[in-house]
Amino acid sequence: MALLPARLPPPTPLGALQSIERSLLCRGEKRRWKGAGAAKGSKGLQRDRSKGRRGGLSARSALTSPRLPPPLQLTSEDMIAAFSQAVDWAGCSIRAFAWHPHTSKFAVALLDDSVRVYNSSSATIPSLKHRLQRNVAAVAWKPLCASILAVACQSCVLVWHLDPTSLSTRPSSGCAQVLSYPGHSPVTSLAWAPSGKLLLSASPVDTAMLVWDVSTENCVQLQWFGGGGVTFLAWSPDGSKVLAATPSAVFKVWEAQMWTCEKWPTIKGRCQTGCWSPDGSRLLFTVLGESVIYSLSFSEYRGDMQGQVGGSKTASIVADLSETTFETPYGEERVGGAVQSMAWDPTGERLAVIIRGQNPRTAGTQTVVAVFRTRNSPVFELLPCGFLRGEQSAEPQLIAFHPCFQKGALLTVCWSTGTISHIPFFFLSTHVPYGSPGRSPAVVTASSSVREQPLFSEL
Amino acid sequence: MPGLAVLPTLCARAASCRGGRGEGAWHASYWLPRASIAAPIGCPGLPAVLRRKWRVGGGRWAAETLNGAGPGMEAAAAGRQRALLRQVLGWRLAAAVAWSGLLLPVCTAAFVLLSGIQPLRPLRWLSDSFDDLYTSHVIFCILLMSVVVLVISVFNVEFYAVVPSIPCSRLALIGKIIHPQQVIHSVAHAIMGMLVAWCAAVMTKGRFQFLAVPCTISESLNDAVPQMCLNEYHLFFLLSGAFMGYCYSLLYLINNMNYLAFPIIQQYKYLRFRRSLPLLVKHSCVESLYSVRNFCVAYYFFGYIPKMWISTTMDLRIDSKLHPLDTLSGLLDLSLFYHVWLCGVFLLVTWYIAWLFFKIYATETHHFPVQPTFAEETDQCLPKILNSNPPLIIKFLALQDLMLLSQYSPVRRQEVFSLSQPGGHPHNWTAISRECLSLLTDLTQRLIAQQEAAAANGRAKQQVGEMKVSPQTPGAVVAEDIPFQLQRSNVIPRAAMSSLAKSSLMPLKASPGSDIGSPFSSPALNCKAGILDLSSPWHGSVQSPLVMRRGPKLWTSGSGLQMNGSHRESFPVLSVARVGSEAVQPSFIYTWLQNKQEQIKNFLSRRVLIMYFFSKHPEASIQAVFSDAQMHIWALEGLSHLVAASFTEDQFGVVQTTLPAILNTLLTLQEVVDRHFKLPHVSSKPPRSSGSLVDTSYKTLRFALRASLKTALYRITTVFGEHLNAVQVSTEHKKRLQQFLEYKE
């Protein structure tokens, strides 16, 4: 296993993670994690089975939940900053990042409200600007499509139809399709269906998330009363389930065929981020204010169990990331804290987590990217693998895995300095990336006629 | 004509003549509408399949079918189809009616509560309203309303369409409104509206309750028997109810509310209903407000007519003490306005609820078995249904089921890929893929025909002109020439057509001083010169400045003529330069006649009123072409998901045999669709109306088709990857596939 950062100082030695207690947990196994909130947390994560299994309206929950959760009194920019996956959305020059699901192409939303599209096989860098494109919180490429990019803006969702062969660096705003719905702003999260048919958009002020049929601009509201709006969306790679986090201490897992949902109350706070295993059978998520990663397993998806999400009864804690001290060659370092965002690589063998530092000003812990080795079957395993740190004073902002890297996994980190680095992990995978073309390794490299820029330099 | 009509059915039986079937269906569909009323003003691209016809005896279901039944087979086929329909849809419709009936008491209670509102004495108001709910007349009204809702539901069932009928010009819309079918719909709704208003008036009580009231004392002093007078409030109520019923019927037609739009996501019925309910109430309130306003205006002007008529026929006096309502001061009665508005909301809510339930139940997915478990089920299994010519709604449901099973159900996919037990033939897959491919091929041919029609617009017109020398209105020309062109373009295959165009282009090019710009030749001839080029751009040949200036046009004859005119003006230098050199001079009288005809057409087309009615809306014509595209979208999705799944799930390799055909069909369609989107107006989006009860999704189906076509191709190329190089396709398609493999489309 090699860890090869491109422009980074040498990574923390791999063995230095011993003091983070490994908490490899199977369901029903005796739990060994530390931390006071653990028992409480698992109790809090008993699924709310009593109310509305079939997606019915639960009036009681609507009444008991606060009418306006505190975050909703924020201005919309503060709201986006609070709910964005980026560590420092308001201050950093990179606000959102997305890999194209099939090719080596990615989109970056910048502080000046423009979105740039970088392509490894072309030197032109289109810069997308539109008068409605303000305060971009998320970008997402349409799967099974060459170049359609959805951008979550303050007032609407913009869908850019880019010509992949075009050499223009400033596509006109006529290429953008505006999807707006009254009361649905600011949009903080987007998710495309892996089949490329539907787009989900969510806003923290709208209790409904919208399902868009982008080509006809039709939308369907998926309403669930109680819990405020929807802050974060994650569609499972197999297309069967969607995680929808709310600003209050509850999140939902929708089943994407009949669109019923299961509701999960948490005790401490809202669900901050989550990611799905490639087969959609396991959800890892974190809760704001707790420095642990929870895991939630789902029964294997079969098309015939219509309208059932099939989640297990309780979520289990699989990793404790609370603050610890390390002895490193550079001195003692403190690492640990709440998780800001997570990314799981398409083979399901690496998990990257941005751990937010407690207080960077007072020489407390710093924000780092922790990488874990994972295995999903036959039993779930999560083993520490290493930390990634940027250059001096560079903090990680956003992380994402390349969707079809053939030689293992390719992690992309956006740093607060504005640089983006690709960090490859070379390993032999038993699985093939879900969205990879052909599932046969020759395809990406096949088009040798065009100039391919390497995404990383090997040391 | 019945002979022609029988062609598609016959061909559908024979698996070998797929191409013939497509053509046959095409012919039949262009012959048939000329018999129906709407045809001469109908849309060019709308096959007869899509037109609803007034049924003459057979079930409405039968009218919905593909018009394919000849007289001989009709009885058996219709019987089987009706049984199928009853089986698939029967219980759904019953449930829809039952639910709308069950919600009626709730609506009535709400109405009673709101109509007796007393804001200053809330307790009294509540107790009064609850007392009222149990009175006999409210219960009687609920029973009467159930009958009304039943009638409305019957109309919903009779009038629904899975393919919207889109009027392309205003005249076509008027034709639809005065169509006997629609007139019956309107009259029935007006009567139902009056019944609802009567119920509302009775439940409102007070001064609205009775039509005849004793006159005020002052007038009946001299008589011993109290005279009966007309209660104008009651009359106002009844008439407003009738008016609203009529408005409902009219808007039902104009907004295509009989169109069953299938939802983009599957949801439970209860959730769908709950989602639509707030919209429904809001829509009803707003629409009722507009109706009441319009009705007040109408009553102000014409209110005296029914008043006089009722009072004379029923021998009722008009109370001179009371203020007449057809005056400004009479109409400015806030309480009257409120109650009439509430009555309108009540009417619309109950009717829309019935409509909504019907829609929800009818578009719900139906699970067709892929393989029959019992022998008697063979008629209901998916491959069989797809390959027969079922009623359109059944076909839609079957295709929707195919899309869902291909996407979500591995077990059922396995059944599709399975081999037949004795014999080992992949019957299921063959039947399903054949039907999907033939649907897509039909669409391809229809689009090609459209494009050729668009390109050959002027030429066909001229040929019509040659046939009919007598002057005629532009509208008639529009009506006549379009079916004509389309037949032509079917008869003449594309290659022949282009060669024809090219061969006639040759002499034109050979003699540079031909009659292109001659002032003596008719504009139609100029047009011919342009058109000959116009059919060529697809084949990548010459692009003359003439072509660049005059883009192909799809719709109107009027604007076409104006274009001819402007074209002539735009080449003055050319015409002056070429006056002398006339290569071929048509006979003088003929030219004169042609010129006269063109002048008359020009003259008529400038009359605003005529143009207003006859001019075709370009957007509507385009929508009409793609009005049944939902079928094709599902076929594309189902097919591509199945092919993608076959990569891992198809044990016997049954899909591989059809893969070249599928790729060919999809790539050809992709090419044709791309070309179609280059026609004027096709790629511009119609304005969107989000969050309204009226479904306008049919207006943007073409974009959905384009998107799902691309997605379908990408789905296949993404899964198969480099293996596609081993599939036998033409070099042109291979290039295209490579583009898809590199994500550059």
CSV table of N, CA and C in Angstrom, one decimal, chain B residues 130-213:
chain,number,residue,atom,x,y,z
B,130,PHE,N,-73.4,22.6,13.2
B,130,PHE,CA,-73.5,21.2,13.5
B,130,PHE,C,-74.9,20.7,13.6
B,131,ASP,N,-75.8,21.6,14.0
B,131,ASP,CA,-77.2,21.2,14.0
B,131,ASP,C,-77.7,21.0,12.5
B,132,ASP,N,-77.2,21.9,11.7
B,132,ASP,CA,-77.6,21.8,10.3
B,132,ASP,C,-77.2,20.5,9.6
B,133,LEU,N,-76.0,20.0,10.0
B,133,LEU,CA,-75.5,18.9,9.3
B,133,LEU,C,-76.4,17.7,9.3
B,134,TYR,N,-77.2,17.6,10.4
B,134,TYR,CA,-78.0,16.4,10.5
B,134,TYR,C,-79.4,16.6,9.9
B,135,THR,N,-79.7,17.8,9.4
B,135,THR,CA,-81.1,18.0,8.9
B,135,THR,C,-81.2,17.2,7.6
B,136,SER,N,-82.5,16.9,7.3
B,136,SER,CA,-82.8,16.0,6.2
B,136,SER,C,-82.4,16.6,4.9
B,137,HIS,N,-82.5,17.9,4.7
B,137,HIS,CA,-82.1,18.5,3.4
B,137,HIS,C,-80.6,18.4,3.1
B,138,VAL,N,-79.8,18.5,4.1
B,138,VAL,CA,-78.4,18.4,3.9
B,138,VAL,C,-78.1,16.9,3.5
B,139,ILE,N,-78.7,16.0,4.1
B,139,ILE,CA,-78.5,14.6,3.8
B,139,ILE,C,-79.0,14.3,2.4
B,140,PHE,N,-80.1,14.9,2.0
B,140,PHE,CA,-80.6,14.7,0.7
B,140,PHE,C,-79.6,15.3,-0.3
B,141,CYS,N,-79.1,16.5,0.0
B,141,CYS,CA,-78.1,17.1,-0.9
B,141,CYS,C,-76.9,16.3,-1.1
B,142,ILE,N,-76.5,15.6,0.0
B,142,ILE,CA,-75.3,14.8,-0.1
B,142,ILE,C,-75.6,13.6,-1.1
B,143,LEU,N,-76.8,13.1,-1.0
B,143,LEU,CA,-77.1,12.0,-1.9
B,143,LEU,C,-77.2,12.5,-3.3
B,144,LEU,N,-77.8,13.7,-3.5
B,144,LEU,CA,-77.9,14.2,-4.9
B,144,LEU,C,-76.5,14.5,-5.4
B,145,MET,N,-75.6,15.0,-4.5
B,145,MET,CA,-74.2,15.3,-4.9
B,145,MET,C,-73.5,14.1,-5.3
B,146,SER,N,-73.8,13.0,-4.6
B,146,SER,CA,-73.1,11.7,-5.0
B,146,SER,C,-73.5,11.3,-6.4
B,147,VAL,N,-74.7,11.5,-6.8
B,147,VAL,CA,-75.1,11.3,-8.1
B,147,VAL,C,-74.3,12.2,-9.1
B,148,VAL,N,-74.2,13.4,-8.7
B,148,VAL,CA,-73.5,14.4,-9.6
B,148,VAL,C,-72.1,13.9,-9.7
B,149,VAL,N,-71.4,13.6,-8.6
B,149,VAL,CA,-70.0,13.1,-8.7
B,149,VAL,C,-69.9,11.9,-9.5
B,150,LEU,N,-70.9,11.0,-9.4
B,150,LEU,CA,-70.9,9.8,-10.2
B,150,LEU,C,-70.9,10.2,-11.7
B,151,VAL,N,-71.8,11.1,-12.1
B,151,VAL,CA,-71.9,11.5,-13.5
B,151,VAL,C,-70.6,12.1,-13.9
B,152,ILE,N,-70.0,13.0,-13.1
B,152,ILE,CA,-68.7,13.6,-13.4
B,152,ILE,C,-67.6,12.5,-13.6
B,153,SER,N,-67.6,11.5,-12.7
B,153,SER,CA,-66.6,10.5,-12.9
B,153,SER,C,-66.8,9.7,-14.2
B,154,VAL,N,-68.1,9.5,-14.5
B,154,VAL,CA,-68.4,8.8,-15.8
B,154,VAL,C,-67.8,9.6,-16.9
B,155,PHE,N,-68.0,10.9,-16.9
B,155,PHE,CA,-67.5,11.8,-18.0
B,155,PHE,C,-65.9,11.7,-18.0
B,156,ASN,N,-65.3,11.7,-16.8
B,156,ASN,CA,-63.9,11.6,-16.7
B,156,ASN,C,-63.4,10.4,-17.4
B,157,VAL,N,-64.1,9.3,-17.1
B,157,VAL,CA,-63.7,8.0,-17.6
B,157,VAL,C,-63.9,8.0,-19.2
B,158,GLU,N,-64.9,8.6,-19.6
B,158,GLU,CA,-65.2,8.6,-21.0
B,158,GLU,C,-64.3,9.5,-21.8
B,159,PHE,N,-63.8,10.5,-21.2
B,159,PHE,CA,-63.1,11.5,-22.0
B,159,PHE,C,-61.6,11.5,-21.8
B,160,TYR,N,-61.1,10.6,-20.9
B,160,TYR,CA,-59.6,10.7,-20.7
B,160,TYR,C,-58.8,10.4,-21.9
B,161,ALA,N,-57.6,10.8,-22.0
B,161,ALA,CA,-56.7,10.4,-23.0
B,161,ALA,C,-55.3,10.3,-22.5
B,162,VAL,N,-54.6,9.3,-22.9
B,162,VAL,CA,-53.2,9.3,-22.5
B,162,VAL,C,-52.3,10.1,-23.4
B,163,VAL,N,-52.8,10.4,-24.5
B,163,VAL,CA,-52.1,11.2,-25.5
B,163,VAL,C,-52.9,12.5,-25.7
B,164,PRO,N,-52.3,13.6,-25.3
B,164,PRO,CA,-53.2,14.9,-25.4
B,164,PRO,C,-53.4,15.2,-26.9
B,165,SER,N,-54.6,15.8,-27.1
B,165,SER,CA,-54.9,16.3,-28.4
B,165,SER,C,-54.6,17.8,-28.4
B,166,ILE,N,-53.7,18.2,-29.2
B,166,ILE,CA,-53.3,19.6,-29.2
B,166,ILE,C,-53.8,20.3,-30.4
B,167,PRO,N,-54.7,21.3,-30.2
B,167,PRO,CA,-55.1,22.1,-31.4
B,167,PRO,C,-54.0,23.0,-31.9
B,168,CYS,N,-53.8,22.9,-33.2
B,168,CYS,CA,-52.6,23.6,-33.7
B,168,CYS,C,-52.9,25.1,-34.1
B,169,SER,N,-54.2,25.3,-34.4
B,169,SER,CA,-54.6,26.7,-34.7
B,169,SER,C,-55.8,27.0,-33.9
B,170,ARG,N,-56.2,28.3,-34.0
B,170,ARG,CA,-57.3,28.7,-33.2
B,170,ARG,C,-58.6,28.1,-33.8
B,171,LEU,N,-58.6,27.9,-35.1
B,171,LEU,CA,-59.8,27.3,-35.7
B,171,LEU,C,-60.0,25.9,-35.2
B,172,ALA,N,-58.8,25.2,-35.1
B,172,ALA,CA,-58.9,23.8,-34.6
B,172,ALA,C,-59.5,23.8,-33.2
B,173,LEU,N,-59.1,24.8,-32.4
B,173,LEU,CA,-59.6,24.9,-31.0
B,173,LEU,C,-61.1,25.1,-31.0
B,174,ILE,N,-61.5,26.0,-31.9
B,174,ILE,CA,-63.0,26.3,-32.0
B,174,ILE,C,-63.7,25.1,-32.5
B,175,GLY,N,-63.1,24.4,-33.4
B,175,GLY,CA,-63.7,23.1,-33.9
B,175,GLY,C,-63.8,22.1,-32.8
B,176,LYS,N,-62.9,22.1,-31.9
B,176,LYS,CA,-63.0,21.2,-30.7
B,176,LYS,C,-64.1,21.6,-29.8
B,177,ILE,N,-64.3,22.9,-29.7
B,177,ILE,CA,-65.3,23.4,-28.7
B,177,ILE,C,-66.7,23.1,-29.2
B,178,ILE,N,-66.9,23.2,-30.5
B,178,ILE,CA,-68.2,23.0,-31.1
B,178,ILE,C,-68.4,21.6,-31.5
B,179,HIS,N,-67.5,20.7,-31.3
B,179,HIS,CA,-67.6,19.3,-31.6
B,179,HIS,C,-68.7,18.7,-30.8
B,180,PRO,N,-69.6,17.9,-31.4
B,180,PRO,CA,-70.8,17.4,-30.6
B,180,PRO,C,-70.4,16.8,-29.3
B,181,GLN,N,-69.3,16.1,-29.3
B,181,GLN,CA,-68.9,15.4,-28.1
B,181,GLN,C,-68.6,16.4,-27.0
B,182,GLN,N,-68.0,17.5,-27.4
B,182,GLN,CA,-67.7,18.5,-26.4
B,182,GLN,C,-68.9,19.3,-26.0
B,183,VAL,N,-69.8,19.4,-26.9
B,183,VAL,CA,-71.1,20.1,-26.6
B,183,VAL,C,-71.8,19.3,-25.5
B,184,ILE,N,-71.9,18.0,-25.7
B,184,ILE,CA,-72.6,17.2,-24.8
B,184,ILE,C,-71.9,17.3,-23.4
B,185,HIS,N,-70.6,17.3,-23.4
B,185,HIS,CA,-69.8,17.4,-22.2
B,185,HIS,C,-70.2,18.7,-21.5
B,186,SER,N,-70.2,19.8,-22.3
B,186,SER,CA,-70.5,21.1,-21.7
B,186,SER,C,-71.9,21.2,-21.1
B,187,VAL,N,-72.9,20.7,-21.9
B,187,VAL,CA,-74.3,20.8,-21.5
B,187,VAL,C,-74.5,20.0,-20.2
B,188,ALA,N,-73.9,18.8,-20.2
B,188,ALA,CA,-74.0,17.9,-19.0
B,188,ALA,C,-73.4,18.6,-17.8
B,189,HIS,N,-72.3,19.2,-18.0
B,189,HIS,CA,-71.6,19.9,-16.9
B,189,HIS,C,-72.4,21.1,-16.4
B,190,ALA,N,-73.0,21.8,-17.4
B,190,ALA,CA,-73.8,22.9,-16.9
B,190,ALA,C,-75.0,22.5,-16.1
B,191,ILE,N,-75.6,21.4,-16.5
B,191,ILE,CA,-76.8,20.9,-15.7
B,191,ILE,C,-76.3,20.4,-14.4
B,192,MET,N,-75.2,19.7,-14.4
B,192,MET,CA,-74.6,19.2,-13.1
B,192,MET,C,-74.3,20.4,-12.2
B,193,GLY,N,-73.8,21.4,-12.8
B,193,GLY,CA,-73.4,22.6,-12.1
B,193,GLY,C,-74.7,23.3,-11.4
B,194,MET,N,-75.7,23.3,-12.2
B,194,MET,CA,-77.0,23.8,-11.7
B,194,MET,C,-77.5,23.0,-10.5
B,195,LEU,N,-77.4,21.7,-10.6
B,195,LEU,CA,-77.8,20.8,-9.5
B,195,LEU,C,-76.9,21.1,-8.2
B,196,VAL,N,-75.6,21.3,-8.4
B,196,VAL,CA,-74.8,21.6,-7.3
B,196,VAL,C,-75.2,22.9,-6.7
B,197,ALA,N,-75.4,23.9,-7.6
B,197,ALA,CA,-75.8,25.2,-7.1
B,197,ALA,C,-77.1,25.1,-6.3
B,198,TRP,N,-78.0,24.3,-6.8
B,198,TRP,CA,-79.3,24.2,-6.1
B,198,TRP,C,-79.0,23.6,-4.7
B,199,CYS,N,-78.2,22.5,-4.6
B,199,CYS,CA,-77.9,22.0,-3.3
B,199,CYS,C,-77.2,23.0,-2.4
B,200,ALA,N,-76.3,23.8,-3.0
B,200,ALA,CA,-75.6,24.8,-2.2
B,200,ALA,C,-76.6,25.8,-1.7
B,201,ALA,N,-77.6,26.2,-2.6
B,201,ALA,CA,-78.6,27.2,-2.2
B,201,ALA,C,-79.4,26.7,-1.1
B,202,VAL,N,-79.8,25.4,-1.2
B,202,VAL,CA,-80.6,24.8,-0.1
B,202,VAL,C,-79.9,24.8,1.2
B,203,MET,N,-78.6,24.4,1.1
B,203,MET,CA,-77.8,24.3,2.3
B,203,MET,C,-77.4,25.6,2.9
B,204,THR,N,-77.3,26.6,2.0
B,204,THR,CA,-77.0,27.9,2.6
B,204,THR,C,-78.2,28.5,3.3
B,205,LYS,N,-79.4,28.2,2.9
B,205,LYS,CA,-80.6,28.7,3.6
B,205,LYS,C,-80.7,30.2,3.4
B,206,GLY,N,-81.5,30.8,4.4
B,206,GLY,CA,-81.7,32.2,4.3
B,206,GLY,C,-82.4,32.6,3.0
B,207,ARG,N,-82.0,33.7,2.4
B,207,ARG,CA,-82.8,34.2,1.3
B,207,ARG,C,-82.5,33.4,0.0
B,208,PHE,N,-81.6,32.5,0.0
B,208,PHE,CA,-81.3,31.8,-1.2
B,208,PHE,C,-82.1,30.5,-1.4
B,209,GLN,N,-82.8,30.1,-0.4
B,209,GLN,CA,-83.2,28.7,-0.3
B,209,GLN,C,-84.3,28.3,-1.4
B,210,PHE,N,-85.3,29.2,-1.7
B,210,PHE,CA,-86.3,28.8,-2.6
B,210,PHE,C,-86.4,29.7,-3.8
B,211,LEU,N,-86.9,29.1,-4.9
B,211,LEU,CA,-87.1,29.9,-6.1
B,211,LEU,C,-88.2,30.9,-6.0
B,212,ALA,N,-89.3,30.4,-5.4
B,212,ALA,CA,-90.5,31.2,-5.3
B,212,ALA,C,-90.7,31.6,-3.8
B,213,VAL,N,-90.8,32.8,-3.6
B,213,VAL,CA,-91.1,33.3,-2.2
B,213,VAL,C,-92.3,34.1,-2.2
